[in-house]
Amino acid sequence: MRLERITAGLLGACGVAAAAASAHGGDQRLMGAVALICLTHAPAILALSAIGRSRLVAVAIVLLFSGAAVFSADLALRALDAARLFPLAAPTGGLAMIAGWLLTAASGLFNVRQSH
């Protein structure tokens, strides 16, 4: 659970920084999207980490974090008029987040509980 708290904290911090950047200049639309993605996925990762240690939940957490990080980094770079992270980074990150949310739903469908 320690790694999940670290990743959630990093996403949360990036989300607040993006919200501040959106309020103080730059591309408000892109930075607002970065803030939204980071600030919604950080608590989701914390909540999933409280469910337990099943492989399904662990993969969901990895997909949610990596997807949010890649998607947000690409949008933030675009907002700063820099080069993109890599070709198709935003769609790749978006697909990873969608997959993470679908695995989250599957963990509920299969009633995944904490394993000891």
Short mmCIF file of N, CA and C in Angstrom, two decimals:
data_model
loop_
_atom_site.label_atom_id
_atom_site.label_comp_id
_atom_site.label_asym_id
_atom_site.label_seq_id
_atom_site.Cartn_x
_atom_site.Cartn_y
_atom_site.Cartn_z
N MET A 1 0.82 -1.19 0.00
CA MET A 1 0.00 0.00 0.00
C MET A 1 0.86 1.26 0.00
N ARG A 2 2.10 1.13 0.37
CA ARG A 2 2.99 2.29 0.40
C ARG A 2 3.19 2.87 -1.00
N LEU A 3 3.44 2.02 -1.98
CA LEU A 3 3.64 2.49 -3.35
C LEU A 3 2.38 3.18 -3.88
N GLU A 4 1.22 2.63 -3.55
CA GLU A 4 -0.02 3.25 -4.00
C GLU A 4 -0.19 4.64 -3.40
N ARG A 5 0.19 4.81 -2.13
CA ARG A 5 0.09 6.14 -1.51
C ARG A 5 1.06 7.11 -2.17
N ILE A 6 2.24 6.63 -2.52
CA ILE A 6 3.22 7.49 -3.20
C ILE A 6 2.69 7.93 -4.55
N THR A 7 2.18 6.98 -5.34
CA THR A 7 1.68 7.33 -6.68
C THR A 7 0.46 8.24 -6.58
N ALA A 8 -0.42 7.97 -5.63
CA ALA A 8 -1.59 8.84 -5.46
C ALA A 8 -1.16 10.24 -5.03
N GLY A 9 -0.19 10.32 -4.15
CA GLY A 9 0.31 11.63 -3.72
C GLY A 9 0.94 12.41 -4.86
N LEU A 10 1.69 11.72 -5.71
CA LEU A 10 2.29 12.39 -6.86
C LEU A 10 1.23 12.88 -7.84
N LEU A 11 0.23 12.03 -8.11
CA LEU A 11 -0.85 12.46 -9.00
C LEU A 11 -1.61 13.64 -8.41
N GLY A 12 -1.88 13.58 -7.11
CA GLY A 12 -2.59 14.68 -6.46
C GLY A 12 -1.81 15.98 -6.54
N ALA A 13 -0.52 15.91 -6.27
CA ALA A 13 0.32 17.11 -6.34
C ALA A 13 0.35 17.68 -7.76
N CYS A 14 0.48 16.80 -8.74
CA CYS A 14 0.47 17.25 -10.14
C CYS A 14 -0.87 17.88 -10.50
N GLY A 15 -1.94 17.31 -9.96
CA GLY A 15 -3.26 17.87 -10.22
C GLY A 15 -3.43 19.27 -9.68
N VAL A 16 -2.97 19.49 -8.47
CA VAL A 16 -3.05 20.83 -7.87
C VAL A 16 -2.17 21.80 -8.65
N ALA A 17 -0.97 21.36 -9.03
CA ALA A 17 -0.08 22.23 -9.81
C ALA A 17 -0.71 22.57 -11.16
N ALA A 18 -1.35 21.60 -11.78
CA ALA A 18 -2.00 21.86 -13.07
C ALA A 18 -3.17 22.82 -12.91
N ALA A 19 -3.92 22.67 -11.82
CA ALA A 19 -5.04 23.60 -11.57
C ALA A 19 -4.51 25.02 -11.38
N ALA A 20 -3.41 25.15 -10.66
CA ALA A 20 -2.81 26.47 -10.46
C ALA A 20 -2.32 27.04 -11.79
N ALA A 21 -1.68 26.20 -12.60
CA ALA A 21 -1.20 26.66 -13.91
C ALA A 21 -2.37 27.08 -14.79
N SER A 22 -3.46 26.36 -14.70
CA SER A 22 -4.65 26.69 -15.48
C SER A 22 -5.23 28.04 -15.06
N ALA A 23 -5.16 28.32 -13.77
CA ALA A 23 -5.72 29.58 -13.26
C ALA A 23 -4.82 30.78 -13.53
N HIS A 24 -3.55 30.54 -13.77
CA HIS A 24 -2.60 31.65 -13.88
C HIS A 24 -1.97 31.78 -15.26
N GLY A 25 -2.57 31.23 -16.27
CA GLY A 25 -2.05 31.40 -17.62
C GLY A 25 -1.84 30.08 -18.31
N GLY A 26 -1.27 30.15 -19.47
CA GLY A 26 -1.06 28.94 -20.26
C GLY A 26 -2.36 28.50 -20.90
N ASP A 27 -2.38 27.32 -21.41
CA ASP A 27 -3.57 26.77 -22.05
C ASP A 27 -4.50 26.23 -20.97
N GLN A 28 -5.50 27.03 -20.63
CA GLN A 28 -6.40 26.66 -19.53
C GLN A 28 -7.17 25.37 -19.81
N ARG A 29 -7.54 25.15 -21.05
CA ARG A 29 -8.30 23.94 -21.38
C ARG A 29 -7.48 22.69 -21.15
N LEU A 30 -6.25 22.67 -21.64
CA LEU A 30 -5.40 21.49 -21.48
C LEU A 30 -4.99 21.29 -20.02
N MET A 31 -4.58 22.36 -19.36
CA MET A 31 -4.15 22.22 -17.96
C MET A 31 -5.32 21.88 -17.05
N GLY A 32 -6.50 22.36 -17.39
CA GLY A 32 -7.69 21.98 -16.63
C GLY A 32 -7.98 20.49 -16.76
N ALA A 33 -7.77 19.97 -17.97
CA ALA A 33 -7.96 18.52 -18.18
C ALA A 33 -6.93 17.72 -17.40
N VAL A 34 -5.69 18.20 -17.37
CA VAL A 34 -4.64 17.53 -16.60
C VAL A 34 -5.02 17.50 -15.12
N ALA A 35 -5.48 18.63 -14.61
CA ALA A 35 -5.89 18.70 -13.20
C ALA A 35 -7.02 17.73 -12.91
N LEU A 36 -8.01 17.69 -13.78
CA LEU A 36 -9.15 16.80 -13.58
C LEU A 36 -8.73 15.33 -13.56
N ILE A 37 -7.92 14.94 -14.52
CA ILE A 37 -7.47 13.54 -14.59
C ILE A 37 -6.67 13.18 -13.35
N CYS A 38 -5.72 14.01 -12.98
CA CYS A 38 -4.87 13.69 -11.83
C CYS A 38 -5.66 13.67 -10.52
N LEU A 39 -6.52 14.67 -10.34
CA LEU A 39 -7.24 14.77 -9.08
C LEU A 39 -8.38 13.76 -8.94
N THR A 40 -8.82 13.15 -10.03
CA THR A 40 -9.82 12.09 -9.90
C THR A 40 -9.17 10.72 -9.76
N HIS A 41 -8.01 10.54 -10.36
CA HIS A 41 -7.38 9.22 -10.30
C HIS A 41 -6.59 9.00 -9.01
N ALA A 42 -6.11 10.07 -8.38
CA ALA A 42 -5.38 9.90 -7.11
C ALA A 42 -6.25 9.25 -6.03
N PRO A 43 -7.45 9.75 -5.75
CA PRO A 43 -8.26 9.08 -4.73
C PRO A 43 -8.76 7.71 -5.18
N ALA A 44 -8.93 7.52 -6.48
CA ALA A 44 -9.35 6.20 -6.96
C ALA A 44 -8.28 5.16 -6.65
N ILE A 45 -7.02 5.54 -6.83
CA ILE A 45 -5.92 4.62 -6.53
C ILE A 45 -5.88 4.31 -5.04
N LEU A 46 -6.09 5.33 -4.21
CA LEU A 46 -6.12 5.09 -2.76
C LEU A 46 -7.27 4.15 -2.38
N ALA A 47 -8.43 4.36 -2.97
CA ALA A 47 -9.58 3.50 -2.66
C ALA A 47 -9.32 2.06 -3.11
N LEU A 48 -8.77 1.90 -4.29
CA LEU A 48 -8.48 0.54 -4.77
C LEU A 48 -7.44 -0.14 -3.90
N SER A 49 -6.47 0.62 -3.43
CA SER A 49 -5.43 0.00 -2.59
C SER A 49 -6.02 -0.50 -1.28
N ALA A 50 -7.11 0.10 -0.84
CA ALA A 50 -7.75 -0.34 0.41
C ALA A 50 -8.54 -1.64 0.22
N ILE A 51 -8.88 -1.97 -1.04
CA ILE A 51 -9.64 -3.19 -1.32
C ILE A 51 -8.82 -4.43 -1.01
N GLY A 52 -7.55 -4.41 -1.40
CA GLY A 52 -6.73 -5.57 -1.14
C GLY A 52 -5.66 -5.79 -2.18
N ARG A 53 -5.09 -6.95 -2.16
CA ARG A 53 -3.91 -7.26 -2.96
C ARG A 53 -4.17 -8.26 -4.08
N SER A 54 -5.35 -8.33 -4.61
CA SER A 54 -5.57 -9.26 -5.71
C SER A 54 -4.82 -8.78 -6.95
N ARG A 55 -4.51 -9.70 -7.83
CA ARG A 55 -3.81 -9.33 -9.07
C ARG A 55 -4.66 -8.40 -9.92
N LEU A 56 -5.96 -8.65 -9.95
CA LEU A 56 -6.86 -7.83 -10.75
C LEU A 56 -6.83 -6.38 -10.29
N VAL A 57 -6.91 -6.17 -9.00
CA VAL A 57 -6.87 -4.81 -8.45
C VAL A 57 -5.49 -4.19 -8.66
N ALA A 58 -4.44 -4.97 -8.49
CA ALA A 58 -3.08 -4.45 -8.69
C ALA A 58 -2.88 -3.99 -10.13
N VAL A 59 -3.35 -4.76 -11.09
CA VAL A 59 -3.22 -4.37 -12.50
C VAL A 59 -4.07 -3.14 -12.77
N ALA A 60 -5.26 -3.07 -12.18
CA ALA A 60 -6.10 -1.88 -12.35
C ALA A 60 -5.38 -0.63 -11.86
N ILE A 61 -4.73 -0.74 -10.71
CA ILE A 61 -3.99 0.40 -10.15
C ILE A 61 -2.85 0.81 -11.08
N VAL A 62 -2.10 -0.15 -11.57
CA VAL A 62 -0.99 0.15 -12.48
C VAL A 62 -1.51 0.85 -13.74
N LEU A 63 -2.59 0.34 -14.30
CA LEU A 63 -3.15 0.94 -15.51
C LEU A 63 -3.69 2.34 -15.25
N LEU A 64 -4.36 2.53 -14.14
CA LEU A 64 -4.88 3.86 -13.82
C LEU A 64 -3.76 4.87 -13.62
N PHE A 65 -2.73 4.47 -12.87
CA PHE A 65 -1.63 5.41 -12.63
C PHE A 65 -0.84 5.69 -13.90
N SER A 66 -0.43 4.63 -14.60
CA SER A 66 0.39 4.85 -15.80
C SER A 66 -0.40 5.59 -16.87
N GLY A 67 -1.67 5.24 -17.02
CA GLY A 67 -2.49 5.94 -18.00
C GLY A 67 -2.65 7.41 -17.66
N ALA A 68 -2.95 7.71 -16.41
CA ALA A 68 -3.11 9.10 -15.99
C ALA A 68 -1.80 9.87 -16.15
N ALA A 69 -0.69 9.23 -15.82
CA ALA A 69 0.61 9.90 -15.92
C ALA A 69 0.97 10.20 -17.37
N VAL A 70 0.80 9.23 -18.25
CA VAL A 70 1.15 9.43 -19.67
C VAL A 70 0.21 10.45 -20.30
N PHE A 71 -1.09 10.29 -20.09
CA PHE A 71 -2.08 11.20 -20.65
C PHE A 71 -1.82 12.63 -20.18
N SER A 72 -1.64 12.80 -18.89
CA SER A 72 -1.45 14.13 -18.32
C SER A 72 -0.13 14.76 -18.75
N ALA A 73 0.92 13.96 -18.79
CA ALA A 73 2.22 14.50 -19.22
C ALA A 73 2.15 14.99 -20.66
N ASP A 74 1.48 14.23 -21.52
CA ASP A 74 1.37 14.64 -22.92
C ASP A 74 0.58 15.95 -23.04
N LEU A 75 -0.55 16.04 -22.33
CA LEU A 75 -1.34 17.28 -22.39
C LEU A 75 -0.58 18.46 -21.79
N ALA A 76 0.13 18.23 -20.70
CA ALA A 76 0.90 19.32 -20.07
C ALA A 76 2.00 19.81 -21.01
N LEU A 77 2.68 18.90 -21.67
CA LEU A 77 3.71 19.32 -22.62
C LEU A 77 3.10 20.13 -23.76
N ARG A 78 1.95 19.71 -24.25
CA ARG A 78 1.28 20.46 -25.31
C ARG A 78 0.87 21.85 -24.81
N ALA A 79 0.41 21.93 -23.57
CA ALA A 79 0.01 23.22 -23.00
C ALA A 79 1.20 24.17 -22.90
N LEU A 80 2.37 23.62 -22.72
CA LEU A 80 3.59 24.43 -22.62
C LEU A 80 4.25 24.66 -23.97
N ASP A 81 3.54 24.29 -25.04
CA ASP A 81 4.04 24.41 -26.41
C ASP A 81 5.33 23.64 -26.64
N ALA A 82 5.48 22.55 -25.91
CA ALA A 82 6.65 21.68 -26.10
C ALA A 82 6.24 20.52 -27.01
N ALA A 83 7.21 19.71 -27.34
CA ALA A 83 6.92 18.53 -28.15
C ALA A 83 6.04 17.58 -27.36
N ARG A 84 5.33 16.74 -28.06
CA ARG A 84 4.51 15.73 -27.40
C ARG A 84 5.41 14.71 -26.71
N LEU A 85 4.84 14.00 -25.75
CA LEU A 85 5.60 13.00 -25.01
C LEU A 85 6.13 11.93 -25.97
N PHE A 86 5.25 11.36 -26.76
CA PHE A 86 5.58 10.45 -27.86
C PHE A 86 4.34 10.36 -28.73
N PRO A 87 4.46 9.90 -29.97
CA PRO A 87 3.27 9.83 -30.82
C PRO A 87 2.18 8.97 -30.18
N LEU A 88 0.97 9.48 -30.21
CA LEU A 88 -0.21 8.80 -29.66
C LEU A 88 -0.14 8.58 -28.15
N ALA A 89 0.60 9.43 -27.45
CA ALA A 89 0.72 9.28 -26.00
C ALA A 89 -0.63 9.47 -25.31
N ALA A 90 -1.35 10.53 -25.65
CA ALA A 90 -2.63 10.79 -24.98
C ALA A 90 -3.63 9.65 -25.22
N PRO A 91 -3.80 9.19 -26.45
CA PRO A 91 -4.73 8.06 -26.63
C PRO A 91 -4.27 6.78 -25.92
N THR A 92 -2.96 6.57 -25.88
CA THR A 92 -2.43 5.39 -25.18
C THR A 92 -2.74 5.49 -23.68
N GLY A 93 -2.48 6.65 -23.11
CA GLY A 93 -2.80 6.86 -21.70
C GLY A 93 -4.29 6.74 -21.44
N GLY A 94 -5.09 7.28 -22.34
CA GLY A 94 -6.54 7.19 -22.20
C GLY A 94 -7.03 5.75 -22.23
N LEU A 95 -6.50 4.97 -23.15
CA LEU A 95 -6.88 3.55 -23.22
C LEU A 95 -6.46 2.80 -21.96
N ALA A 96 -5.29 3.13 -21.43
CA ALA A 96 -4.85 2.48 -20.19
C ALA A 96 -5.80 2.81 -19.04
N MET A 97 -6.23 4.08 -18.97
CA MET A 97 -7.17 4.45 -17.91
C MET A 97 -8.51 3.73 -18.08
N ILE A 98 -9.00 3.65 -19.31
CA ILE A 98 -10.25 2.93 -19.56
C ILE A 98 -10.11 1.48 -19.14
N ALA A 99 -9.00 0.85 -19.50
CA ALA A 99 -8.77 -0.54 -19.11
C ALA A 99 -8.71 -0.68 -17.59
N GLY A 100 -8.07 0.28 -16.93
CA GLY A 100 -8.01 0.25 -15.47
C GLY A 100 -9.38 0.35 -14.83
N TRP A 101 -10.23 1.20 -15.38
CA TRP A 101 -11.59 1.32 -14.85
C TRP A 101 -12.41 0.06 -15.13
N LEU A 102 -12.21 -0.55 -16.30
CA LEU A 102 -12.92 -1.80 -16.59
C LEU A 102 -12.47 -2.92 -15.65
N LEU A 103 -11.18 -2.97 -15.33
CA LEU A 103 -10.71 -3.96 -14.37
C LEU A 103 -11.25 -3.67 -12.97
N THR A 104 -11.42 -2.40 -12.66
CA THR A 104 -12.04 -2.04 -11.39
C THR A 104 -13.47 -2.59 -11.34
N ALA A 105 -14.20 -2.42 -12.43
CA ALA A 105 -15.56 -2.97 -12.50
C ALA A 105 -15.53 -4.49 -12.39
N ALA A 106 -14.57 -5.12 -13.06
CA ALA A 106 -14.46 -6.58 -13.00
C ALA A 106 -14.16 -7.05 -11.58
N SER A 107 -13.37 -6.28 -10.85
CA SER A 107 -13.07 -6.67 -9.47
C SER A 107 -14.33 -6.66 -8.62
N GLY A 108 -15.25 -5.77 -8.92
CA GLY A 108 -16.54 -5.76 -8.23
C GLY A 108 -17.42 -6.91 -8.69
N LEU A 109 -17.40 -7.17 -9.98
CA LEU A 109 -18.20 -8.26 -10.54
C LEU A 109 -17.79 -9.60 -9.96
N PHE A 110 -16.49 -9.79 -9.83
CA PHE A 110 -15.98 -11.05 -9.29
C PHE A 110 -15.79 -11.00 -7.78
N ASN A 111 -16.23 -9.88 -7.16
CA ASN A 111 -16.19 -9.72 -5.71
C ASN A 111 -14.80 -9.98 -5.14
N VAL A 112 -13.82 -9.32 -5.73
CA VAL A 112 -12.43 -9.47 -5.28
C VAL A 112 -12.29 -8.86 -3.90
N ARG A 113 -11.74 -9.62 -3.00
CA ARG A 113 -11.54 -9.16 -1.62
C ARG A 113 -10.06 -9.22 -1.28
N GLN A 114 -9.75 -8.62 -0.15
CA GLN A 114 -8.37 -8.60 0.30
C GLN A 114 -7.88 -10.01 0.56
N SER A 115 -6.71 -10.31 0.00
CA SER A 115 -6.09 -11.61 0.28
C SER A 115 -4.96 -11.40 1.27
N HIS A 116 -4.80 -12.36 2.15
CA HIS A 116 -3.79 -12.23 3.21
C HIS A 116 -2.62 -13.12 2.92
#
